[in-house]
Tab-separated table of C-alpha atoms in Angstrom:
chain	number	residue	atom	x	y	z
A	1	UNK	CA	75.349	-36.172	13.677
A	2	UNK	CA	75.405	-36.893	10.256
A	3	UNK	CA	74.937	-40.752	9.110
A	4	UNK	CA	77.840	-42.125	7.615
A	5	UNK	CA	77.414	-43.852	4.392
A	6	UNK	CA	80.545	-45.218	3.409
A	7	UNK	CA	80.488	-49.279	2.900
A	8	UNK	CA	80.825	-51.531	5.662
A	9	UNK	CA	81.620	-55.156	5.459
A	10	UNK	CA	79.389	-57.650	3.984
A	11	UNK	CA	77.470	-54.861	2.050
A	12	UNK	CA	77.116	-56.041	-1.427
A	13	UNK	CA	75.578	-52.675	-3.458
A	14	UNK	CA	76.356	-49.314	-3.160
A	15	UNK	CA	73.585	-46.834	-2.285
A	16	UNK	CA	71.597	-45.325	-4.961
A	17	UNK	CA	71.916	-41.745	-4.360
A	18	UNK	CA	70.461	-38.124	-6.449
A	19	UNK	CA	71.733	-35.165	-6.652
A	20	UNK	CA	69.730	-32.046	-6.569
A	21	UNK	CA	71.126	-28.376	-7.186
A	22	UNK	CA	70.038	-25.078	-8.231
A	23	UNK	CA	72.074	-22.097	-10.475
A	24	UNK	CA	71.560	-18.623	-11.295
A	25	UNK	CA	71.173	-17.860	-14.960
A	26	UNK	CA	74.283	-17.791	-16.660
A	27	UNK	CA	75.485	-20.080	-14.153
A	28	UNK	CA	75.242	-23.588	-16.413
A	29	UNK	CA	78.967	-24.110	-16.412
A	30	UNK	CA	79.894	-23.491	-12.810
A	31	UNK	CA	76.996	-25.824	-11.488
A	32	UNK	CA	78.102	-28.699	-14.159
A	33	UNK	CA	81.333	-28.465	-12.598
A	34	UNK	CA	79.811	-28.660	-8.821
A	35	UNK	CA	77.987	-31.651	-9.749
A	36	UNK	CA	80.829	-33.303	-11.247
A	37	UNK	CA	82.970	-32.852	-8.212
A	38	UNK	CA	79.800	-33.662	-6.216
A	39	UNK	CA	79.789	-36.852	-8.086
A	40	UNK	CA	83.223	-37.611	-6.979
A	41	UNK	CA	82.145	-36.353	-3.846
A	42	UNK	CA	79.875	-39.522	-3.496
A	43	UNK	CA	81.683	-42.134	-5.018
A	44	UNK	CA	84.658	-40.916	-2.313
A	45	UNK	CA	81.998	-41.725	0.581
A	46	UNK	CA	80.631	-45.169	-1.619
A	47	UNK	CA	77.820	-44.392	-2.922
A	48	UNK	CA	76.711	-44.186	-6.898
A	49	UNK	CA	74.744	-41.114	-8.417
A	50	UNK	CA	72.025	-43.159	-10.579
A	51	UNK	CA	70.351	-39.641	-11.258
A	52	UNK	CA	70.285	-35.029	-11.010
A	53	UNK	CA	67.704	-32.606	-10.925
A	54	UNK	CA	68.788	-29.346	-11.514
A	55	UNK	CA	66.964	-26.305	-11.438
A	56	UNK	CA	67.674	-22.449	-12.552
A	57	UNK	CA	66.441	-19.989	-10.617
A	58	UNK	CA	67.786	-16.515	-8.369
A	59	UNK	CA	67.428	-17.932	-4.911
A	60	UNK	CA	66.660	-21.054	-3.050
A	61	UNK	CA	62.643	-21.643	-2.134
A	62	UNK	CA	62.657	-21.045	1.441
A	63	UNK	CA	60.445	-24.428	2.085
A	64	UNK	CA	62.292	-26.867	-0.259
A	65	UNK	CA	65.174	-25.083	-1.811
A	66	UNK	CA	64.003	-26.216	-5.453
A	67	UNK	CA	60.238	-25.441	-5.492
A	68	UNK	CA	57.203	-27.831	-5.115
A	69	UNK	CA	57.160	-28.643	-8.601
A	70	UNK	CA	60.533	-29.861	-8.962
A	71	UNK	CA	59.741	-31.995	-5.680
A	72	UNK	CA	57.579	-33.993	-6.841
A	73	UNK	CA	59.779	-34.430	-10.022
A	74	UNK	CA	62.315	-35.429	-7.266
A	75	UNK	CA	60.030	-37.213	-5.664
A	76	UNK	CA	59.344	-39.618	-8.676
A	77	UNK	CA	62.686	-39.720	-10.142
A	78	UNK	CA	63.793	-41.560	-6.211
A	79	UNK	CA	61.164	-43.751	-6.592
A	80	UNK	CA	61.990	-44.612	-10.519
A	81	UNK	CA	65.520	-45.289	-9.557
A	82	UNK	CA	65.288	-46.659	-6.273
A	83	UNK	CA	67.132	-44.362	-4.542
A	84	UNK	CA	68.126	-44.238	-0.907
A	85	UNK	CA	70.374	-40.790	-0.270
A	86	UNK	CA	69.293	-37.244	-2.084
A	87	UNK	CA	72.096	-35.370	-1.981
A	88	UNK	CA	72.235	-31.226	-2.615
A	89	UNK	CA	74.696	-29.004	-3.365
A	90	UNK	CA	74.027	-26.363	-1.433
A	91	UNK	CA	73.863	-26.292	2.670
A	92	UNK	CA	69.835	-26.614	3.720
A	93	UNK	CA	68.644	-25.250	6.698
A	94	UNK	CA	66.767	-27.330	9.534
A	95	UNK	CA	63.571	-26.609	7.810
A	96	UNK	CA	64.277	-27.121	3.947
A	97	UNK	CA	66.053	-31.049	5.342
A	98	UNK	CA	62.446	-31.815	7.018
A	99	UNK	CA	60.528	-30.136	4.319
A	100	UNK	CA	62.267	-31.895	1.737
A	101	UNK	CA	62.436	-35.228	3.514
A	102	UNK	CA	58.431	-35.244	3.876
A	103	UNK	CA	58.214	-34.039	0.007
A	104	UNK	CA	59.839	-37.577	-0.872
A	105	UNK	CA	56.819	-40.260	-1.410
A	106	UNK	CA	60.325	-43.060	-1.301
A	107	UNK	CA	62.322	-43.784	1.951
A	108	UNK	CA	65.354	-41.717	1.403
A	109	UNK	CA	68.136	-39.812	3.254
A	110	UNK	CA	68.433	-36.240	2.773
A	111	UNK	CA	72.411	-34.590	2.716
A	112	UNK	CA	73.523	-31.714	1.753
A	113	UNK	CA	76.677	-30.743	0.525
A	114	UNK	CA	78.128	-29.903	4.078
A	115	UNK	CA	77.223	-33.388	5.319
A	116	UNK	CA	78.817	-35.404	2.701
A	117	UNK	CA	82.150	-34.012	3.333
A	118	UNK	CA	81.653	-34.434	6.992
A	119	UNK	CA	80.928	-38.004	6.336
A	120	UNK	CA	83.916	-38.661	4.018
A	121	UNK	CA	85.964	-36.453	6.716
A	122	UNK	CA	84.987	-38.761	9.163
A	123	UNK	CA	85.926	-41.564	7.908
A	124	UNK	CA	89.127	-40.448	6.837
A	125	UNK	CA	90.154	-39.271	10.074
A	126	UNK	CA	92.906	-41.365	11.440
A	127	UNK	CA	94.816	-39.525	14.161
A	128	UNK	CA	93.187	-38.686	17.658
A	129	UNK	CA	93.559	-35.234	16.512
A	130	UNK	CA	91.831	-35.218	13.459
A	131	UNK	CA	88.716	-37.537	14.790
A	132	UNK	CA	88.524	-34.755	17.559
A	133	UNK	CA	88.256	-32.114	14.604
A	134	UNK	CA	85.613	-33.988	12.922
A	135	UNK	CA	83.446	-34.738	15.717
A	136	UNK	CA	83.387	-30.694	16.851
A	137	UNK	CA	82.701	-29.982	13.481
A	138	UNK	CA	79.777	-32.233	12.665
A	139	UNK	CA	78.360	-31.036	16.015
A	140	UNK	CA	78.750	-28.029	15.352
A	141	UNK	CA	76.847	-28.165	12.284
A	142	UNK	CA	74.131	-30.594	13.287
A	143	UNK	CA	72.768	-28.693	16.604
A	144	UNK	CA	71.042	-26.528	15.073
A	145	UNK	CA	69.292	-29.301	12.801
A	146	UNK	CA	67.859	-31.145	15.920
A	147	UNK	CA	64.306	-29.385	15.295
A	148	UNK	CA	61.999	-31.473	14.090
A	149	UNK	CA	63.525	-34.716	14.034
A	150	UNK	CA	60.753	-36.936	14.912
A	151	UNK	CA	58.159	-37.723	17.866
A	152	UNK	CA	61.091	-38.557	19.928
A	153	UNK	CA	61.982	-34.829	19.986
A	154	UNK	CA	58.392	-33.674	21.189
A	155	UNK	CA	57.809	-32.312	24.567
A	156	UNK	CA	57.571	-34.892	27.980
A	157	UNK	CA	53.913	-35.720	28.642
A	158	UNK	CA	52.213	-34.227	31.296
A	159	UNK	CA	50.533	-37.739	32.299
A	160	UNK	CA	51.488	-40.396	35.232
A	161	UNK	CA	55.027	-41.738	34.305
A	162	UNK	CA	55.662	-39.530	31.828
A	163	UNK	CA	56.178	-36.066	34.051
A	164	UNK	CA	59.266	-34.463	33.561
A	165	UNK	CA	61.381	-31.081	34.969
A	166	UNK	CA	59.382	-29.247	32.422
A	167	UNK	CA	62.109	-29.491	29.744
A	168	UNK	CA	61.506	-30.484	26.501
A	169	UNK	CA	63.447	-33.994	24.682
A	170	UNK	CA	64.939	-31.030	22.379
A	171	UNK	CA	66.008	-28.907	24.785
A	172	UNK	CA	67.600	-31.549	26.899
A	173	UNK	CA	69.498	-32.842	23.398
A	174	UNK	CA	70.386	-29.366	22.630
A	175	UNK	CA	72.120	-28.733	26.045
A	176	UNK	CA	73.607	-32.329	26.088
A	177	UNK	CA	75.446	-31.351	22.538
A	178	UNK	CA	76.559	-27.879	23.875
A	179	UNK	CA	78.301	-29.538	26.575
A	180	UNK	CA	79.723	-32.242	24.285
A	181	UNK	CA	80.874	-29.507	22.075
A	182	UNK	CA	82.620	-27.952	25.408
A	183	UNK	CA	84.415	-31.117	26.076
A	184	UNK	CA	85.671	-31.158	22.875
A	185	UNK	CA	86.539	-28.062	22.819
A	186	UNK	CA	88.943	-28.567	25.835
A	187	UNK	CA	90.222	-32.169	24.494
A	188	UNK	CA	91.152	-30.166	21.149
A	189	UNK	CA	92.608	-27.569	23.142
A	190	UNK	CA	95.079	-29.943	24.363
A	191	UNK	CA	96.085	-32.033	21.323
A	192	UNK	CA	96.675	-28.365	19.729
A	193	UNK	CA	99.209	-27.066	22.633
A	194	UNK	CA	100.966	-30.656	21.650
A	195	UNK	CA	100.729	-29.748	18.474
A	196	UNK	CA	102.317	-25.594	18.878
A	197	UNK	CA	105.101	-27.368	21.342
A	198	UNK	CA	106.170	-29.223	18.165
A	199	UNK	CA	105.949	-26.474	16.077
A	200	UNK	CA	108.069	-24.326	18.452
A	201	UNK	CA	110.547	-27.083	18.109
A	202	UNK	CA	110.445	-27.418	14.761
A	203	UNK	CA	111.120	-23.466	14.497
A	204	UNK	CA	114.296	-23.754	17.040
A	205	UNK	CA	116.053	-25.654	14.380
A	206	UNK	CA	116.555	-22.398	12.103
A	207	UNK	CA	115.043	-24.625	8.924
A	208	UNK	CA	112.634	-23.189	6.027
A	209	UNK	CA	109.388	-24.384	6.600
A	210	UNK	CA	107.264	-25.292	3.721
A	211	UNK	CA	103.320	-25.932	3.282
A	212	UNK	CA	102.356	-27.752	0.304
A	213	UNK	CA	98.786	-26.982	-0.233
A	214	UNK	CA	96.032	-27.259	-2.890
A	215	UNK	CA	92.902	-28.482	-4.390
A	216	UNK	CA	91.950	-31.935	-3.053
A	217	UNK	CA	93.224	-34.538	-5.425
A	218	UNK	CA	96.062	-32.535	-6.802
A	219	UNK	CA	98.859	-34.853	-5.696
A	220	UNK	CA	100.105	-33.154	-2.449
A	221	UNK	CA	100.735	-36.290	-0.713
A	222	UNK	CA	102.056	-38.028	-3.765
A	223	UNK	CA	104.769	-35.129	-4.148
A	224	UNK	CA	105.669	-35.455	-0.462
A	225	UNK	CA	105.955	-39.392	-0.415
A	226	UNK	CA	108.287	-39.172	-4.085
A	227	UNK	CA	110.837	-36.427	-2.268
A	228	UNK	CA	110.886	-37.681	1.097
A	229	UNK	CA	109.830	-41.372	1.107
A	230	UNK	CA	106.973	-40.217	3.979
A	231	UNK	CA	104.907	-43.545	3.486
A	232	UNK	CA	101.449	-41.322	3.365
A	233	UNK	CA	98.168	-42.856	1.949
A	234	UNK	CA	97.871	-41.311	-1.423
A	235	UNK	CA	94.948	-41.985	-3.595
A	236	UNK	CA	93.030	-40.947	-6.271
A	237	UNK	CA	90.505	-40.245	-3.778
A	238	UNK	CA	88.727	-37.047	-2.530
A	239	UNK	CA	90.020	-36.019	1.324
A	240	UNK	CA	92.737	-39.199	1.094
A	241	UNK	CA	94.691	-36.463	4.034
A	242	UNK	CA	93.346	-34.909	6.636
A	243	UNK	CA	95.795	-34.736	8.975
A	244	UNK	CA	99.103	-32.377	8.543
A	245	UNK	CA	102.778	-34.560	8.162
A	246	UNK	CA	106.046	-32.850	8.477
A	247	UNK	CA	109.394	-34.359	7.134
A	248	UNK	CA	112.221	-33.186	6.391
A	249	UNK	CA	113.720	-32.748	2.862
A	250	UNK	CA	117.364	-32.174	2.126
A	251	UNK	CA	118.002	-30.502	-1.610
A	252	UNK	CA	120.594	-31.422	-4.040
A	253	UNK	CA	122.610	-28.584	-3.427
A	254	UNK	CA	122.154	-29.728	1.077
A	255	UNK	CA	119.937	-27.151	1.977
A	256	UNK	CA	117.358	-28.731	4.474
A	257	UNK	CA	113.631	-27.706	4.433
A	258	UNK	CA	110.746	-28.739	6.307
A	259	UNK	CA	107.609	-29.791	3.974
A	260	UNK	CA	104.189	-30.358	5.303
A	261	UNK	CA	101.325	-32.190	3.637
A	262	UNK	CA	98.001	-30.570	4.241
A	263	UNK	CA	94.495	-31.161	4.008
A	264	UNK	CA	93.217	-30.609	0.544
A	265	UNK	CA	90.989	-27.636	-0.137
A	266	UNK	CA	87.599	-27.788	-1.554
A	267	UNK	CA	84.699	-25.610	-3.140
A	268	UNK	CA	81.999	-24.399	-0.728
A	269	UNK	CA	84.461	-26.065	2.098
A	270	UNK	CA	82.199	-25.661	5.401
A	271	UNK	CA	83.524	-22.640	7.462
A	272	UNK	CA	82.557	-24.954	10.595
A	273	UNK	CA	85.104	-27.459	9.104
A	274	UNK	CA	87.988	-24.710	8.537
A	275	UNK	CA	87.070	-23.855	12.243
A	276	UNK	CA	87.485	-27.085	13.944
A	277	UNK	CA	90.217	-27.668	11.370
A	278	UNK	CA	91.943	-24.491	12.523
A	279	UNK	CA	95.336	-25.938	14.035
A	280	UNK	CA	95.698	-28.426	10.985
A	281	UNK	CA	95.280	-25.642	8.108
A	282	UNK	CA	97.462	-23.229	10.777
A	283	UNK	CA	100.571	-25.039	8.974
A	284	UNK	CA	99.983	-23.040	5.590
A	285	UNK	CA	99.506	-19.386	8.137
A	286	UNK	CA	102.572	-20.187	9.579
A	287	UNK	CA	105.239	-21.600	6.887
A	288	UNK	CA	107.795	-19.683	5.437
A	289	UNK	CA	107.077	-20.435	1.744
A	290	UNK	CA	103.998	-22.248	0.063
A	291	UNK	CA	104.039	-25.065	-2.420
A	292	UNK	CA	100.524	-24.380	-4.154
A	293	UNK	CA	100.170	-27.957	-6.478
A	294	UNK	CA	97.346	-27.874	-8.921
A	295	UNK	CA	96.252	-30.734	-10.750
A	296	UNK	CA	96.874	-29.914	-14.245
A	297	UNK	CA	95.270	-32.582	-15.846
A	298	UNK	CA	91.830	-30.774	-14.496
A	299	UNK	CA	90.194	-28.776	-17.446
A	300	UNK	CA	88.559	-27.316	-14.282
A	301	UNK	CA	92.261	-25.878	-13.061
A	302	UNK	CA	92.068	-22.230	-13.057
A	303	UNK	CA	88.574	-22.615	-10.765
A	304	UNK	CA	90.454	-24.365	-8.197
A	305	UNK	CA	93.456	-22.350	-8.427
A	306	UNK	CA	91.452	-19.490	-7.322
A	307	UNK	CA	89.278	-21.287	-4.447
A	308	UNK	CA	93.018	-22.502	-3.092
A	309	UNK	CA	93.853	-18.592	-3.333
A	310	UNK	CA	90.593	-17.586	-1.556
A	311	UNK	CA	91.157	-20.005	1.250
A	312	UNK	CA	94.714	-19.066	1.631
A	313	UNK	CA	93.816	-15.036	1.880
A	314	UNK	CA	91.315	-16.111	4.331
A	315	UNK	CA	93.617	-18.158	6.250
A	316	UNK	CA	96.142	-15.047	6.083
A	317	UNK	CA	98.464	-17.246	4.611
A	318	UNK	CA	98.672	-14.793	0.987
A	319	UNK	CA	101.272	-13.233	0.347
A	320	UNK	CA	103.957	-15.556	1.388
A	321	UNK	CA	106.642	-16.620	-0.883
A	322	UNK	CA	105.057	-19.430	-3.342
A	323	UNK	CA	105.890	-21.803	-6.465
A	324	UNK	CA	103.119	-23.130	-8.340
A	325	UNK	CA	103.324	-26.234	-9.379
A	326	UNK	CA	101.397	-27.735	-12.191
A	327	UNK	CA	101.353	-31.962	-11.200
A	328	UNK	CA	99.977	-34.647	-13.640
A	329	UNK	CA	101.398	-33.263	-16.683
A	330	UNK	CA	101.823	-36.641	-17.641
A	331	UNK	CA	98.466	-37.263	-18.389
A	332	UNK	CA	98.385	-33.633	-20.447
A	333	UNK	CA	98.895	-33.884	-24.127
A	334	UNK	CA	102.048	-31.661	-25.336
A	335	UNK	CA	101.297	-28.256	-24.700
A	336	UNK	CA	98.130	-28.540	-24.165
A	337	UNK	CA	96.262	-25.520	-21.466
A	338	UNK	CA	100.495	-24.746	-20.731
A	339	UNK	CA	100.284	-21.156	-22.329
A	340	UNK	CA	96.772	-21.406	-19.769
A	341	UNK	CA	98.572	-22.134	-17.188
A	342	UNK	CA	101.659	-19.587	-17.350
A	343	UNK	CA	99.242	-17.254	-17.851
A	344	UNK	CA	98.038	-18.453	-14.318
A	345	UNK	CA	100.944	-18.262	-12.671
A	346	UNK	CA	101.756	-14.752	-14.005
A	347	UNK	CA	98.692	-13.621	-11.945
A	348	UNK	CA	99.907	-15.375	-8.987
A	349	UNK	CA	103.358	-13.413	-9.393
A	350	UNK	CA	104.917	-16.417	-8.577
A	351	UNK	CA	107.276	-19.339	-10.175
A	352	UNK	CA	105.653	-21.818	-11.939
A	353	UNK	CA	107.224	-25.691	-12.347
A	354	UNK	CA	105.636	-28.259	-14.252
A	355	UNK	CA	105.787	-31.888	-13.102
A	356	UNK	CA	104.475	-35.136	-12.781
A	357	UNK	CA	104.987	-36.406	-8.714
A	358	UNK	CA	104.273	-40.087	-9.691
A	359	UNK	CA	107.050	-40.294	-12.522
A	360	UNK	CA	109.281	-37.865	-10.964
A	361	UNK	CA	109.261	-35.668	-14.247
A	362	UNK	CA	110.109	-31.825	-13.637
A	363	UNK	CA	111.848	-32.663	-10.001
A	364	UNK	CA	115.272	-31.546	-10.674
A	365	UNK	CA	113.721	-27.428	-11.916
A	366	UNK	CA	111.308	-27.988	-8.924
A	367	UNK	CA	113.609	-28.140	-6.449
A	368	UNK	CA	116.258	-25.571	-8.502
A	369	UNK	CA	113.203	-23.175	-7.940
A	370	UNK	CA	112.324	-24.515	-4.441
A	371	UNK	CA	115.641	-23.777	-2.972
A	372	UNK	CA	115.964	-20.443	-4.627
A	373	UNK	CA	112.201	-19.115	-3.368
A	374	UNK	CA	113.502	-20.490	0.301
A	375	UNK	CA	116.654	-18.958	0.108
A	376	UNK	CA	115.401	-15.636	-0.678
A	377	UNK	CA	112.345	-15.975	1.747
A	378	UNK	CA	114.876	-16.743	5.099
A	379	UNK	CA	118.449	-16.501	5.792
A	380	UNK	CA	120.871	-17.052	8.571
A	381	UNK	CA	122.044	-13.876	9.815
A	382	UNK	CA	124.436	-12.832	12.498
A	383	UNK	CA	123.322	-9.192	14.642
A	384	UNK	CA	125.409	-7.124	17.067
A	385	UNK	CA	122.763	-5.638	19.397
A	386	UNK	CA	124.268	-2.709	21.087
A	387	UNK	CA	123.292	-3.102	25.149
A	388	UNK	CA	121.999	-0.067	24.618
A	389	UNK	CA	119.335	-1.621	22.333
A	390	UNK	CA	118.415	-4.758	24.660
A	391	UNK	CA	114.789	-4.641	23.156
A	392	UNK	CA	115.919	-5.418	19.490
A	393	UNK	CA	116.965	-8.982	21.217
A	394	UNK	CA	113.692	-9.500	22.446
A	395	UNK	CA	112.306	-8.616	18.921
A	396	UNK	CA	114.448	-11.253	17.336
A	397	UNK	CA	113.185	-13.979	20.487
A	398	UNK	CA	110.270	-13.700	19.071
A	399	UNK	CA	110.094	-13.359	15.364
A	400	UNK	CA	113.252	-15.255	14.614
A	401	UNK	CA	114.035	-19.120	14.411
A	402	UNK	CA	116.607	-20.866	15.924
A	403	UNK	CA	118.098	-17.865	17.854
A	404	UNK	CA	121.632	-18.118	18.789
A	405	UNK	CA	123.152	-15.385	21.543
A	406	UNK	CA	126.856	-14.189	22.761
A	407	UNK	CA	127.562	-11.680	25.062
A	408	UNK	CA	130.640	-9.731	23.695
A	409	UNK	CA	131.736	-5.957	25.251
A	410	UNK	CA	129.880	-4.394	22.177
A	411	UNK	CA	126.889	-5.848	22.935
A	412	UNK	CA	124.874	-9.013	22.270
A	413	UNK	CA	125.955	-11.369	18.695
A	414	UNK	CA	122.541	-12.751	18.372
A	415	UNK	CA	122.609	-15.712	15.147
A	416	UNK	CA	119.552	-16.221	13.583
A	417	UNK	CA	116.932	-17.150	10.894
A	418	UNK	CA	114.774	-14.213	9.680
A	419	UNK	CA	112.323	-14.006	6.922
A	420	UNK	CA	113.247	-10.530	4.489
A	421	UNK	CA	110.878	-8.847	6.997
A	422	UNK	CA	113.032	-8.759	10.403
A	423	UNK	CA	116.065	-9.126	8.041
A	424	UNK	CA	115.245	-5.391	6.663
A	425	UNK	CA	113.590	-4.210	10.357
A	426	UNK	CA	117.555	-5.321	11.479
A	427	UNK	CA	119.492	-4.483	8.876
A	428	UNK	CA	121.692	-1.708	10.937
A	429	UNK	CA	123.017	-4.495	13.007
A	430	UNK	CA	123.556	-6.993	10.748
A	431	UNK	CA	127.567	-8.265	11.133
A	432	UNK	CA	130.265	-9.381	9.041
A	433	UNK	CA	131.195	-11.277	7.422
A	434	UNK	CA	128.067	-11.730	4.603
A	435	UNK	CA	124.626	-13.408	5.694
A	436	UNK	CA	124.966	-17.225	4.692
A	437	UNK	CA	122.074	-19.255	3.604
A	438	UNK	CA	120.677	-21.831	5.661
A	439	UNK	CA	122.289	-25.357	5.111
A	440	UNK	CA	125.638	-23.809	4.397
A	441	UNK	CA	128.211	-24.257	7.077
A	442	UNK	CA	130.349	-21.220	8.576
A	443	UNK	CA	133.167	-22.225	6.789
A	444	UNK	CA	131.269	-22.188	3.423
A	445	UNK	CA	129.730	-18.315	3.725
């Protein structure tokens, strides 16, 4: 399990730390923007970059990931700056860590990139939940990496007092961690089926569910807090949320919606990280419409707009009905990157709003755009379900939200929310008089 770093009590200096990280040619740009947010990365878990060795080159060495010669540059660049943490920005195998490690004449710890976001995730993690998550995940990734560790790792003696089963320290560590991992496993298992029960509940009450989602840093919880007065820690902060908070939001015009902060996405986030994280980051697969804030203030934007996309599509969550929304415009000089950004959003086929969620600039078209992507994405419908078609019922059971059923002698009246997907699948049953919107009483359709 990876060491945390972050500051305890008492300490008086942060730890000196180096970053290390090798590019492809033509790759200058995207690796100074790694580093940067690597940079970040570190003074999120408390510790101060004090020096970077980068290197160009096709692939990483196999024994050290940068070569020998740019070790021992490494090597003396730790010991000129009195660093304790080496941090790289890639993910090193079980080798490459004790490789590098040995390579390094001064007493340092060796991260990667992988590591340092477990660390910051762990110490971020407040709920059971999301400590449970964190746990599996470092476990996950650090079980493999128990090779070579140390003399404590080597195989039982053979002498008087030292005889064992025959197993070796490693092996005994390795199947202690797999059953650890099992346990979790189960315990995880259970604070998810909490967590679907809620959901389930959530979905009985007919409203639009909405996912705000994005970068890391790009003011998801800020936005939530400034519409719905959720009281979540927001900070200018890498990881500040981990875990997922629902409230409800009621629009000007009295439509209600459903908005959930999520965990902030990340470049190179560890796919051991998006699997223990699976029921958090499930709330953007299974909303209705997705709130995608960037941080517009970021001359790095348009990169993260696309990893955000990438995790999205991988989380099957693309597709859905979205409005961008371009936060910290505030601290954007007039109409600077906006032509940029529309261009942006034109790819994304989606609105676009631009707002700042600390002043509350750009709210009122927000949430004019808001309600009119949620309206169109589900609506309150009424069916007649001939008996002769009991099956279509079922079909609406399970697809629909907050389903509603009479028995009349022409069948079944079955009132309900449906995305444009079951509305158009039902469409030869739908009833007078017209659908109404959700949030509008019968009276008012």
């Amino acid at each position: 399990m990876t060491k945390n770093i972050l500051l305890r009590d008492g300490e008086a200096a942060l730890p000196r730390a180096v970053a290390c990280a090798i590019f492809p040619q033509g790759g200058e740009a995207e690796c100074e923007a790694s580093l940067a947010e690597l940079a970040r990365l570190l003074d999120t878990a408390g510790a101060e970059l004090v020096g970077t060795i980068t290197q160009m080159r096709d692939k990483p060495d196999g024994a050290t990931c940068i070569g020998s010669g740019k070790m021992r540059e490494l090597s003396a660049l730790c010991e000129a700056v009195d660093a304790s943490l080496v941090v790289f920005d890639c993910e090193l195998s079980p080798m490459q860590l004790r490789e590098i490690e040995e390579g390094i004449d001064a007493e340092v710890e060796v991260l990667d990139r992988s590591m340092l976001i477990l660390d910051i995730f762990a110490a971020h993690a407040v709920t059971s939940e999301g400590r449970l998550q964190v746990e599996l995940a470092q476990l996950r990734y650090t079980a493999p990496r128990l090779a070579g560790k140390g003399v404590d790792m080597s195989r039982l003696g053979g002498g008087i007092g030292t005889r064992g089963p025959g197993e070796s320290k490693l092996e005994i560590d390795r199947r202690r961690v797999r059953a650890k991992i099992h346990a979790l496993e189960e315990e995880l298992g259970k604070v998810e089926s909490a967590r679907a029960t809620m959901r389930a509940a959530r979905d009985r009450s007919g409203l639009v569910r909405c996912a705000i989602v994005g970068y890391t840093n790009a003011g998801k919880s800020t936005l939530l807090n400034t519409l719905t007065g959720a009281g979540i820690l927001a900070q200018d902060k890498l990881f500040a949320t981990l875990d997922p908070t629902t409230r409800q939001y009621t629009l000007p015009s009295g439509m209600k919606l459903l908005l959930t902060d999520t965990v902030g996405f990340i470049r190179n986030l560890p796919h051991h990280l998006i699997k223990a994280f699976r029921s958090t980051l499930e709330e953007a697969a299974l909303a209705d419409v997705i709130i995608h804030v960037c941080d517009a203030s970021d001359g790095d934007f348009a990169a993260q707009l696309q990893v955000t996309r990438n995790l999205l599509d991988e989380l099957g969550a693309a597709g859905k009905p979205a409005l961008l929304v371009f936060n910290k415009c505030d601290l954007l000089a007039e109409d600077e990157r906006l032509s940029e950004m529309k261009r942006a959003a034109l790819e994304d086929g989606c609105e676009a709003v631009f707002i700042s969620a600390k002043s509350g600039e750009g709210l009122d078209e927000f949430c004019e755009k808001l309600e009119k992507i949620a309206a169109e994405g589900r609506m309150r419908l009424r069916f007649l379900i001939p008996h002769s078609d009991g099956g279509a019922v079922s079909q609406l059971y399970a697809g629909a939200h907050g389903v509603e059923v009479e028995y009349v002698p022409e069948g079944t009246v079955v009132t309900a929310t449906v995305d444009a997907k079951l509305r158009g699948r039902f469409a030869a049953y739908l009833m007078d008089p017209l659908p109404r919107r959700d949030g509008e009483d019968e009276d008012d359709a």
